[in-house]
């Protein structure tokens, strides 16, 4: 199996800096085999972190992941998410059991609160710690939490990541969230790193891509991956896109190129509330 650059989680576990998303997978049975093949090609290339959620396709994305990891569980790092309405003392264990069944495994490596809902964070953290204690999950983290939400976590809580929307068109986290997390050695997981494809027609990306003989998607990913405390999880449902994305790890953007991208996509100069998709 290919080796890729890794990022260390607070637990000391190292995960690939480039993983694979699954939102939108599992929605059409006719596409299932190609989705499984794409994920497995990603594993071959070292993109062994796979991100899913109970919410995606009402659980069917977890089933796609389950099929992709079958026979390869030891080489993969499975991230799934509990929906906020299930993130209480009773709901979380039941939701986790259902996810484990769909994934066909006895352990989720990293289980995230999908976003903050009505359940008090203290109760959610207690429920997630309970799942760590009984071995259903290896560790827990959060998603879509801004700085003030992270500050509301109970004292002593040790999330392994905050998964947030971060890409060239969504640079708000650079103002406060990324520094806050870096200070606490908490890696951020960047979702929608190519803005679900909407970013790819931008001329500034095309200009940088042309110099490197690469593609706009690779430049967008390389830009997210320029930071050593960020994990990117693009979703790609074809082998060609997976291979293209993997190559982004080898693309190093030069200072002048980063400046050109700053001009086209200015960094934040004030607090911006965390965007959510
Ligand atoms: P994304 O990864 O930015 O974009 C996915 C889209 O880009 C798909 O249409 C894909 O097409 C296309 N694409 C991928 N690689 C490409 C390439 N090399 N060239 C051209 N197009 C390419 O958006 P996302 O799926 O929203 O985000 C990634 C993952 O983050 C999700 O799948 C999910 O696991 C996670 N996420 C989490 C949250 C949260 O609230 N925590 C929210 C959103 C997403 P094909 O599918 O045709 O390859």
Short mmCIF file of C-alpha atoms and ligand atoms in Angstrom, two decimals:
data_model
loop_
_atom_site.label_atom_id
_atom_site.label_comp_id
_atom_site.label_asym_id
_atom_site.label_seq_id
_atom_site.Cartn_x
_atom_site.Cartn_y
_atom_site.Cartn_z
CA UNK A 1 0.00 0.00 0.00
CA UNK A 2 1.20 3.51 -0.82
CA UNK A 3 2.43 5.74 1.97
CA UNK A 4 1.25 9.33 2.16
CA UNK A 5 1.97 12.29 4.42
CA UNK A 6 0.18 11.99 7.74
CA UNK A 7 -1.24 14.28 10.40
CA UNK A 8 -1.07 13.41 14.08
CA UNK A 9 -4.29 13.45 16.08
CA UNK A 10 -4.18 14.42 19.78
CA UNK A 11 -4.35 10.70 20.65
CA UNK A 12 -1.03 10.18 18.86
CA UNK A 13 -2.69 8.23 16.04
CA UNK A 14 -1.46 9.36 12.63
CA UNK A 15 -3.92 9.60 9.75
CA UNK A 16 -3.38 10.45 6.06
CA UNK A 17 -3.46 14.19 5.32
CA UNK A 18 -5.64 13.34 2.32
CA UNK A 19 -8.69 11.17 2.87
CA UNK A 20 -11.92 10.50 1.01
CA UNK A 21 -15.44 11.87 1.49
CA UNK A 22 -18.68 10.05 0.72
CA UNK A 23 -21.50 12.60 0.79
CA UNK A 24 -23.75 11.78 -2.20
CA UNK A 25 -22.59 8.17 -2.41
CA UNK A 26 -25.14 5.41 -1.90
CA UNK A 27 -27.97 7.41 -3.44
CA UNK A 28 -28.17 5.51 -6.72
CA UNK A 29 -27.72 1.70 -6.73
CA UNK A 30 -26.54 1.92 -10.35
CA UNK A 31 -23.49 3.93 -9.22
CA UNK A 32 -22.64 1.78 -6.22
CA UNK A 33 -20.00 -0.40 -7.81
CA UNK A 34 -18.09 2.53 -9.25
CA UNK A 35 -18.24 4.31 -5.89
CA UNK A 36 -16.84 1.25 -4.14
CA UNK A 37 -14.14 0.93 -6.82
CA UNK A 38 -13.20 4.60 -6.44
CA UNK A 39 -12.84 4.30 -2.65
CA UNK A 40 -10.78 1.12 -2.97
CA UNK A 41 -8.49 2.75 -5.52
CA UNK A 42 -8.04 5.57 -3.01
CA UNK A 43 -7.05 3.02 -0.34
CA UNK A 44 -4.50 1.52 -2.78
CA UNK A 45 -3.02 5.01 -3.15
CA UNK A 46 -2.79 5.59 0.61
CA UNK A 47 -5.98 7.64 1.06
CA UNK A 48 -7.12 5.24 3.73
CA UNK A 49 -9.11 7.71 5.84
CA UNK A 50 -12.73 7.55 4.73
CA UNK A 51 -15.37 9.99 5.98
CA UNK A 52 -19.06 9.17 6.11
CA UNK A 53 -22.14 9.84 8.25
CA UNK A 54 -25.35 8.16 9.32
CA UNK A 55 -27.16 11.01 7.57
CA UNK A 56 -25.65 10.50 4.09
CA UNK A 57 -28.20 8.81 1.83
CA UNK A 58 -30.02 7.73 5.00
CA UNK A 59 -27.26 5.29 5.88
CA UNK A 60 -26.61 4.01 2.37
CA UNK A 61 -23.27 5.88 2.16
CA UNK A 62 -22.12 3.89 5.20
CA UNK A 63 -23.12 0.73 3.36
CA UNK A 64 -20.96 1.75 0.39
CA UNK A 65 -18.07 2.34 2.80
CA UNK A 66 -18.80 -1.04 4.40
CA UNK A 67 -18.45 -2.73 1.04
CA UNK A 68 -15.27 -0.80 0.22
CA UNK A 69 -13.53 -1.68 3.50
CA UNK A 70 -14.53 -5.34 3.44
CA UNK A 71 -11.34 -7.36 3.69
CA UNK A 72 -9.34 -4.15 4.15
CA UNK A 73 -10.49 -2.99 7.57
CA UNK A 74 -7.01 -3.07 9.07
CA UNK A 75 -5.60 -0.64 6.53
CA UNK A 76 -8.45 1.88 6.77
CA UNK A 77 -9.40 4.63 9.22
CA UNK A 78 -13.18 5.01 9.31
CA UNK A 79 -14.77 8.31 10.32
CA UNK A 80 -18.53 8.53 10.76
CA UNK A 81 -20.89 11.03 12.33
CA UNK A 82 -23.83 10.96 14.67
CA UNK A 83 -26.69 13.30 13.81
CA UNK A 84 -27.37 15.93 16.50
CA UNK A 85 -30.84 14.55 17.24
CA UNK A 86 -29.25 11.22 18.19
CA UNK A 87 -26.38 12.73 20.15
CA UNK A 88 -27.78 12.11 23.62
CA UNK A 89 -27.24 9.46 26.28
CA UNK A 90 -29.67 6.95 24.76
CA UNK A 91 -29.57 7.94 21.11
CA UNK A 92 -25.83 7.88 20.51
CA UNK A 93 -25.27 4.20 21.41
CA UNK A 94 -28.23 3.17 19.22
CA UNK A 95 -27.09 5.34 16.32
CA UNK A 96 -23.55 4.00 16.65
CA UNK A 97 -24.75 0.39 16.65
CA UNK A 98 -26.76 1.05 13.47
CA UNK A 99 -23.73 2.68 11.81
CA UNK A 100 -21.51 -0.25 12.80
CA UNK A 101 -24.01 -2.66 11.27
CA UNK A 102 -24.13 -0.72 7.99
CA UNK A 103 -20.34 -0.41 7.95
CA UNK A 104 -19.92 -4.11 8.68
CA UNK A 105 -17.33 -3.46 11.35
CA UNK A 106 -17.14 -3.60 15.13
CA UNK A 107 -15.44 -0.25 15.58
CA UNK A 108 -15.57 3.26 14.13
CA UNK A 109 -12.12 4.83 14.41
CA UNK A 110 -13.36 8.39 14.82
CA UNK A 111 -16.97 9.32 15.53
CA UNK A 112 -17.98 12.96 15.13
CA UNK A 113 -20.90 15.03 16.36
CA UNK A 114 -22.16 16.17 12.92
CA UNK A 115 -23.15 19.64 14.10
CA UNK A 116 -24.32 21.21 17.33
CA UNK A 117 -28.02 20.69 17.92
CA UNK A 118 -30.23 20.92 20.98
CA UNK A 119 -28.55 18.27 23.11
CA UNK A 120 -26.21 19.85 25.67
CA UNK A 121 -22.58 19.29 24.67
CA UNK A 122 -21.82 17.81 28.11
CA UNK A 123 -24.33 15.04 27.52
CA UNK A 124 -23.04 14.35 24.01
CA UNK A 125 -19.44 14.16 25.21
CA UNK A 126 -20.44 11.80 28.03
CA UNK A 127 -22.25 9.56 25.52
CA UNK A 128 -19.26 9.57 23.14
CA UNK A 129 -16.84 8.81 25.98
CA UNK A 130 -19.08 5.88 26.87
CA UNK A 131 -18.71 4.55 23.33
CA UNK A 132 -14.92 4.88 23.59
CA UNK A 133 -15.04 3.00 26.90
CA UNK A 134 -17.05 0.10 25.46
CA UNK A 135 -14.84 -0.09 22.35
CA UNK A 136 -17.51 0.83 19.79
CA UNK A 137 -15.44 3.81 18.69
CA UNK A 138 -11.73 4.49 18.88
CA UNK A 139 -12.12 8.20 19.54
CA UNK A 140 -14.52 11.09 19.05
CA UNK A 141 -14.52 14.54 17.56
CA UNK A 142 -16.81 17.32 16.39
CA UNK A 143 -17.89 18.98 13.18
CA UNK A 144 -19.14 22.45 12.27
CA UNK A 145 -18.18 23.87 15.66
CA UNK A 146 -16.92 27.45 15.66
CA UNK A 147 -14.53 28.80 18.29
CA UNK A 148 -17.29 29.70 20.76
CA UNK A 149 -18.81 26.20 20.43
CA UNK A 150 -15.43 24.56 21.00
CA UNK A 151 -15.01 26.72 24.08
CA UNK A 152 -18.35 25.36 25.34
CA UNK A 153 -17.08 21.77 25.36
CA UNK A 154 -16.83 20.47 28.93
CA UNK A 155 -13.53 20.97 30.71
CA UNK A 156 -11.11 18.17 29.94
CA UNK A 157 -12.93 17.12 26.77
CA UNK A 158 -10.44 15.85 24.17
CA UNK A 159 -11.90 15.92 20.65
CA UNK A 160 -9.60 14.55 17.95
CA UNK A 161 -10.66 16.97 15.21
CA UNK A 162 -13.13 19.64 14.19
CA UNK A 163 -14.39 18.92 10.68
CA UNK A 164 -15.32 22.21 9.01
CA UNK A 165 -15.94 23.82 5.64
CA UNK A 166 -12.58 25.14 4.45
CA UNK A 167 -11.38 25.90 0.94
CA UNK A 168 -10.16 28.87 -1.13
CA UNK A 169 -13.64 30.42 -1.18
CA UNK A 170 -14.27 29.71 2.52
CA UNK A 171 -11.25 31.15 4.30
CA UNK A 172 -13.07 32.45 7.37
CA UNK A 173 -11.55 29.77 9.68
CA UNK A 174 -8.09 31.27 9.07
CA UNK A 175 -9.03 34.30 11.15
CA UNK A 176 -9.66 32.56 14.45
CA UNK A 177 -10.68 28.89 14.25
CA UNK A 178 -7.47 27.55 12.69
CA UNK A 179 -5.22 29.49 15.13
CA UNK A 180 -7.41 28.38 18.06
CA UNK A 181 -7.14 24.75 16.99
CA UNK A 182 -3.43 24.94 16.24
CA UNK A 183 -2.74 26.31 19.72
CA UNK A 184 -4.46 23.22 21.11
CA UNK A 185 -2.78 20.78 18.67
CA UNK A 186 -6.22 19.97 17.30
CA UNK A 187 -6.07 19.19 13.56
CA UNK A 188 -8.90 20.46 11.41
CA UNK A 189 -10.54 18.27 8.79
CA UNK A 190 -11.46 20.36 5.73
CA UNK A 191 -14.68 19.30 4.07
CA UNK A 192 -15.79 20.32 0.56
CA UNK A 193 -12.17 21.21 -0.26
CA UNK A 194 -13.05 21.82 -3.92
CA UNK A 195 -16.33 23.57 -2.97
CA UNK A 196 -18.28 20.66 -4.45
CA UNK A 197 -16.76 21.43 -7.86
CA UNK A 198 -17.93 25.07 -7.97
CA UNK A 199 -14.38 26.32 -7.48
CA UNK A 200 -12.88 24.49 -10.40
CA UNK A 201 -13.74 26.96 -13.20
CA UNK A 202 -11.95 29.88 -11.52
CA UNK A 203 -9.30 31.44 -13.78
CA UNK A 204 -6.83 31.94 -10.89
CA UNK A 205 -6.75 28.18 -10.36
CA UNK A 206 -6.39 27.51 -14.07
CA UNK A 207 -3.38 29.85 -14.24
CA UNK A 208 -1.52 28.07 -11.43
CA UNK A 209 -2.54 24.66 -12.75
CA UNK A 210 -1.15 25.42 -16.18
CA UNK A 211 2.33 26.19 -14.82
CA UNK A 212 2.46 22.83 -13.05
CA UNK A 213 0.77 20.80 -15.77
CA UNK A 214 -1.85 19.98 -13.17
CA UNK A 215 -5.59 20.56 -12.84
CA UNK A 216 -7.65 23.18 -10.95
CA UNK A 217 -8.84 20.45 -8.55
CA UNK A 218 -5.25 19.56 -7.73
CA UNK A 219 -4.36 23.20 -7.08
CA UNK A 220 -7.42 23.65 -4.84
CA UNK A 221 -6.45 20.55 -2.86
CA UNK A 222 -2.75 21.43 -2.71
CA UNK A 223 -3.76 24.81 -1.30
CA UNK A 224 -5.75 23.21 1.54
CA UNK A 225 -2.94 20.70 2.10
CA UNK A 226 -0.27 23.46 2.33
CA UNK A 227 -1.00 23.51 6.07
CA UNK A 228 0.41 20.70 8.18
CA UNK A 229 -2.54 20.83 10.60
CA UNK A 230 -5.31 20.27 8.05
CA UNK A 231 -6.67 17.01 6.66
CA UNK A 232 -8.60 17.25 3.37
CA UNK A 233 -11.42 14.87 2.50
CA UNK A 234 -12.49 15.41 -1.13
CA UNK A 235 -15.27 13.22 -2.39
CA UNK A 236 -14.58 11.56 -5.72
CA UNK A 237 -16.75 8.87 -7.20
CA UNK A 238 -14.57 7.93 -10.14
CA UNK A 239 -11.17 6.25 -10.18
CA UNK A 240 -9.89 9.03 -12.46
CA UNK A 241 -10.81 11.75 -9.95
CA UNK A 242 -9.34 9.74 -7.08
CA UNK A 243 -6.02 9.34 -8.91
CA UNK A 244 -6.01 13.02 -9.80
CA UNK A 245 -6.67 14.01 -6.20
CA UNK A 246 -3.96 11.75 -4.82
CA UNK A 247 -1.41 13.49 -7.03
CA UNK A 248 -2.32 16.81 -5.36
CA UNK A 249 -0.31 15.67 -2.34
CA UNK A 250 2.83 15.96 -4.45
CA UNK A 251 2.02 19.44 -5.72
CA UNK A 252 3.85 22.12 -3.74
CA UNK A 253 2.65 25.64 -4.41
CA UNK A 254 5.33 28.33 -4.58
CA UNK A 255 5.19 31.57 -2.55
CA UNK A 256 4.32 33.66 -5.63
CA UNK A 257 1.53 31.25 -6.50
CA UNK A 258 0.15 31.43 -2.96
CA UNK A 259 0.24 35.24 -3.25
CA UNK A 260 -1.65 35.10 -6.54
CA UNK A 261 -4.28 32.89 -4.92
CA UNK A 262 -4.48 35.32 -1.97
CA UNK A 263 -5.20 38.11 -4.44
CA UNK A 264 -8.00 36.12 -6.07
CA UNK A 265 -9.37 34.70 -2.79
CA UNK A 266 -8.49 37.23 -0.06
CA UNK A 267 -7.87 35.89 3.44
CA UNK A 268 -10.27 37.15 6.14
CA UNK A 269 -9.47 40.43 7.88
CA UNK A 270 -12.19 40.05 10.50
CA UNK A 271 -14.25 37.38 12.21
CA UNK A 272 -16.63 35.53 9.90
CA UNK A 273 -19.16 33.10 11.31
CA UNK A 274 -18.30 29.53 10.32
CA UNK A 275 -19.94 28.62 7.00
CA UNK A 276 -21.81 25.34 6.79
CA UNK A 277 -22.95 23.33 3.77
P1 LIG B 1 -16.00 18.26 -2.47
O1 LIG B 1 -15.17 17.14 -2.05
O2 LIG B 1 -15.44 19.65 -2.39
O3 LIG B 1 -16.50 18.08 -3.98
C1 LIG B 1 -17.04 16.89 -4.47
C2 LIG B 1 -17.36 17.10 -5.94
O4 LIG B 1 -16.15 17.40 -6.64
C3 LIG B 1 -17.97 15.89 -6.61
O5 LIG B 1 -18.92 16.35 -7.53
C4 LIG B 1 -16.79 15.27 -7.36
O6 LIG B 1 -17.18 14.62 -8.53
C5 LIG B 1 -15.98 16.48 -7.70
N1 LIG B 1 -14.55 16.17 -7.81
C6 LIG B 1 -13.78 15.47 -6.93
N2 LIG B 1 -12.52 15.36 -7.38
C7 LIG B 1 -12.51 15.99 -8.58
C8 LIG B 1 -11.50 16.20 -9.56
N3 LIG B 1 -10.26 15.75 -9.37
N4 LIG B 1 -11.83 16.89 -10.68
C9 LIG B 1 -13.08 17.35 -10.87
N5 LIG B 1 -14.08 17.19 -9.98
C10 LIG B 1 -13.79 16.50 -8.85
O7 LIG B 1 -17.40 18.33 -1.70
P2 LIG B 1 -18.12 17.46 -0.59
O8 LIG B 1 -18.44 16.11 -1.08
O9 LIG B 1 -19.21 18.31 -0.06
O10 LIG B 1 -17.05 17.38 0.61
C11 LIG B 1 -16.16 16.30 0.78
C12 LIG B 1 -16.61 15.40 1.92
O11 LIG B 1 -16.63 16.12 3.15
C13 LIG B 1 -18.05 14.90 1.80
O12 LIG B 1 -18.18 13.91 0.81
C14 LIG B 1 -18.32 14.47 3.20
O13 LIG B 1 -17.70 13.22 3.47
C15 LIG B 1 -17.65 15.60 3.98
N6 LIG B 1 -18.60 16.69 4.32
C16 LIG B 1 -18.88 16.91 5.63
C17 LIG B 1 -19.79 17.90 5.99
C18 LIG B 1 -20.08 18.14 7.44
O14 LIG B 1 -21.07 18.82 7.77
N7 LIG B 1 -19.29 17.61 8.35
C19 LIG B 1 -20.42 18.69 5.02
C20 LIG B 1 -20.08 18.47 3.67
C21 LIG B 1 -19.17 17.48 3.34
P3 LIG B 1 -17.31 13.01 -8.66
O15 LIG B 1 -18.11 12.56 -7.47
O16 LIG B 1 -17.98 12.86 -9.96
O17 LIG B 1 -15.93 12.43 -8.64
#
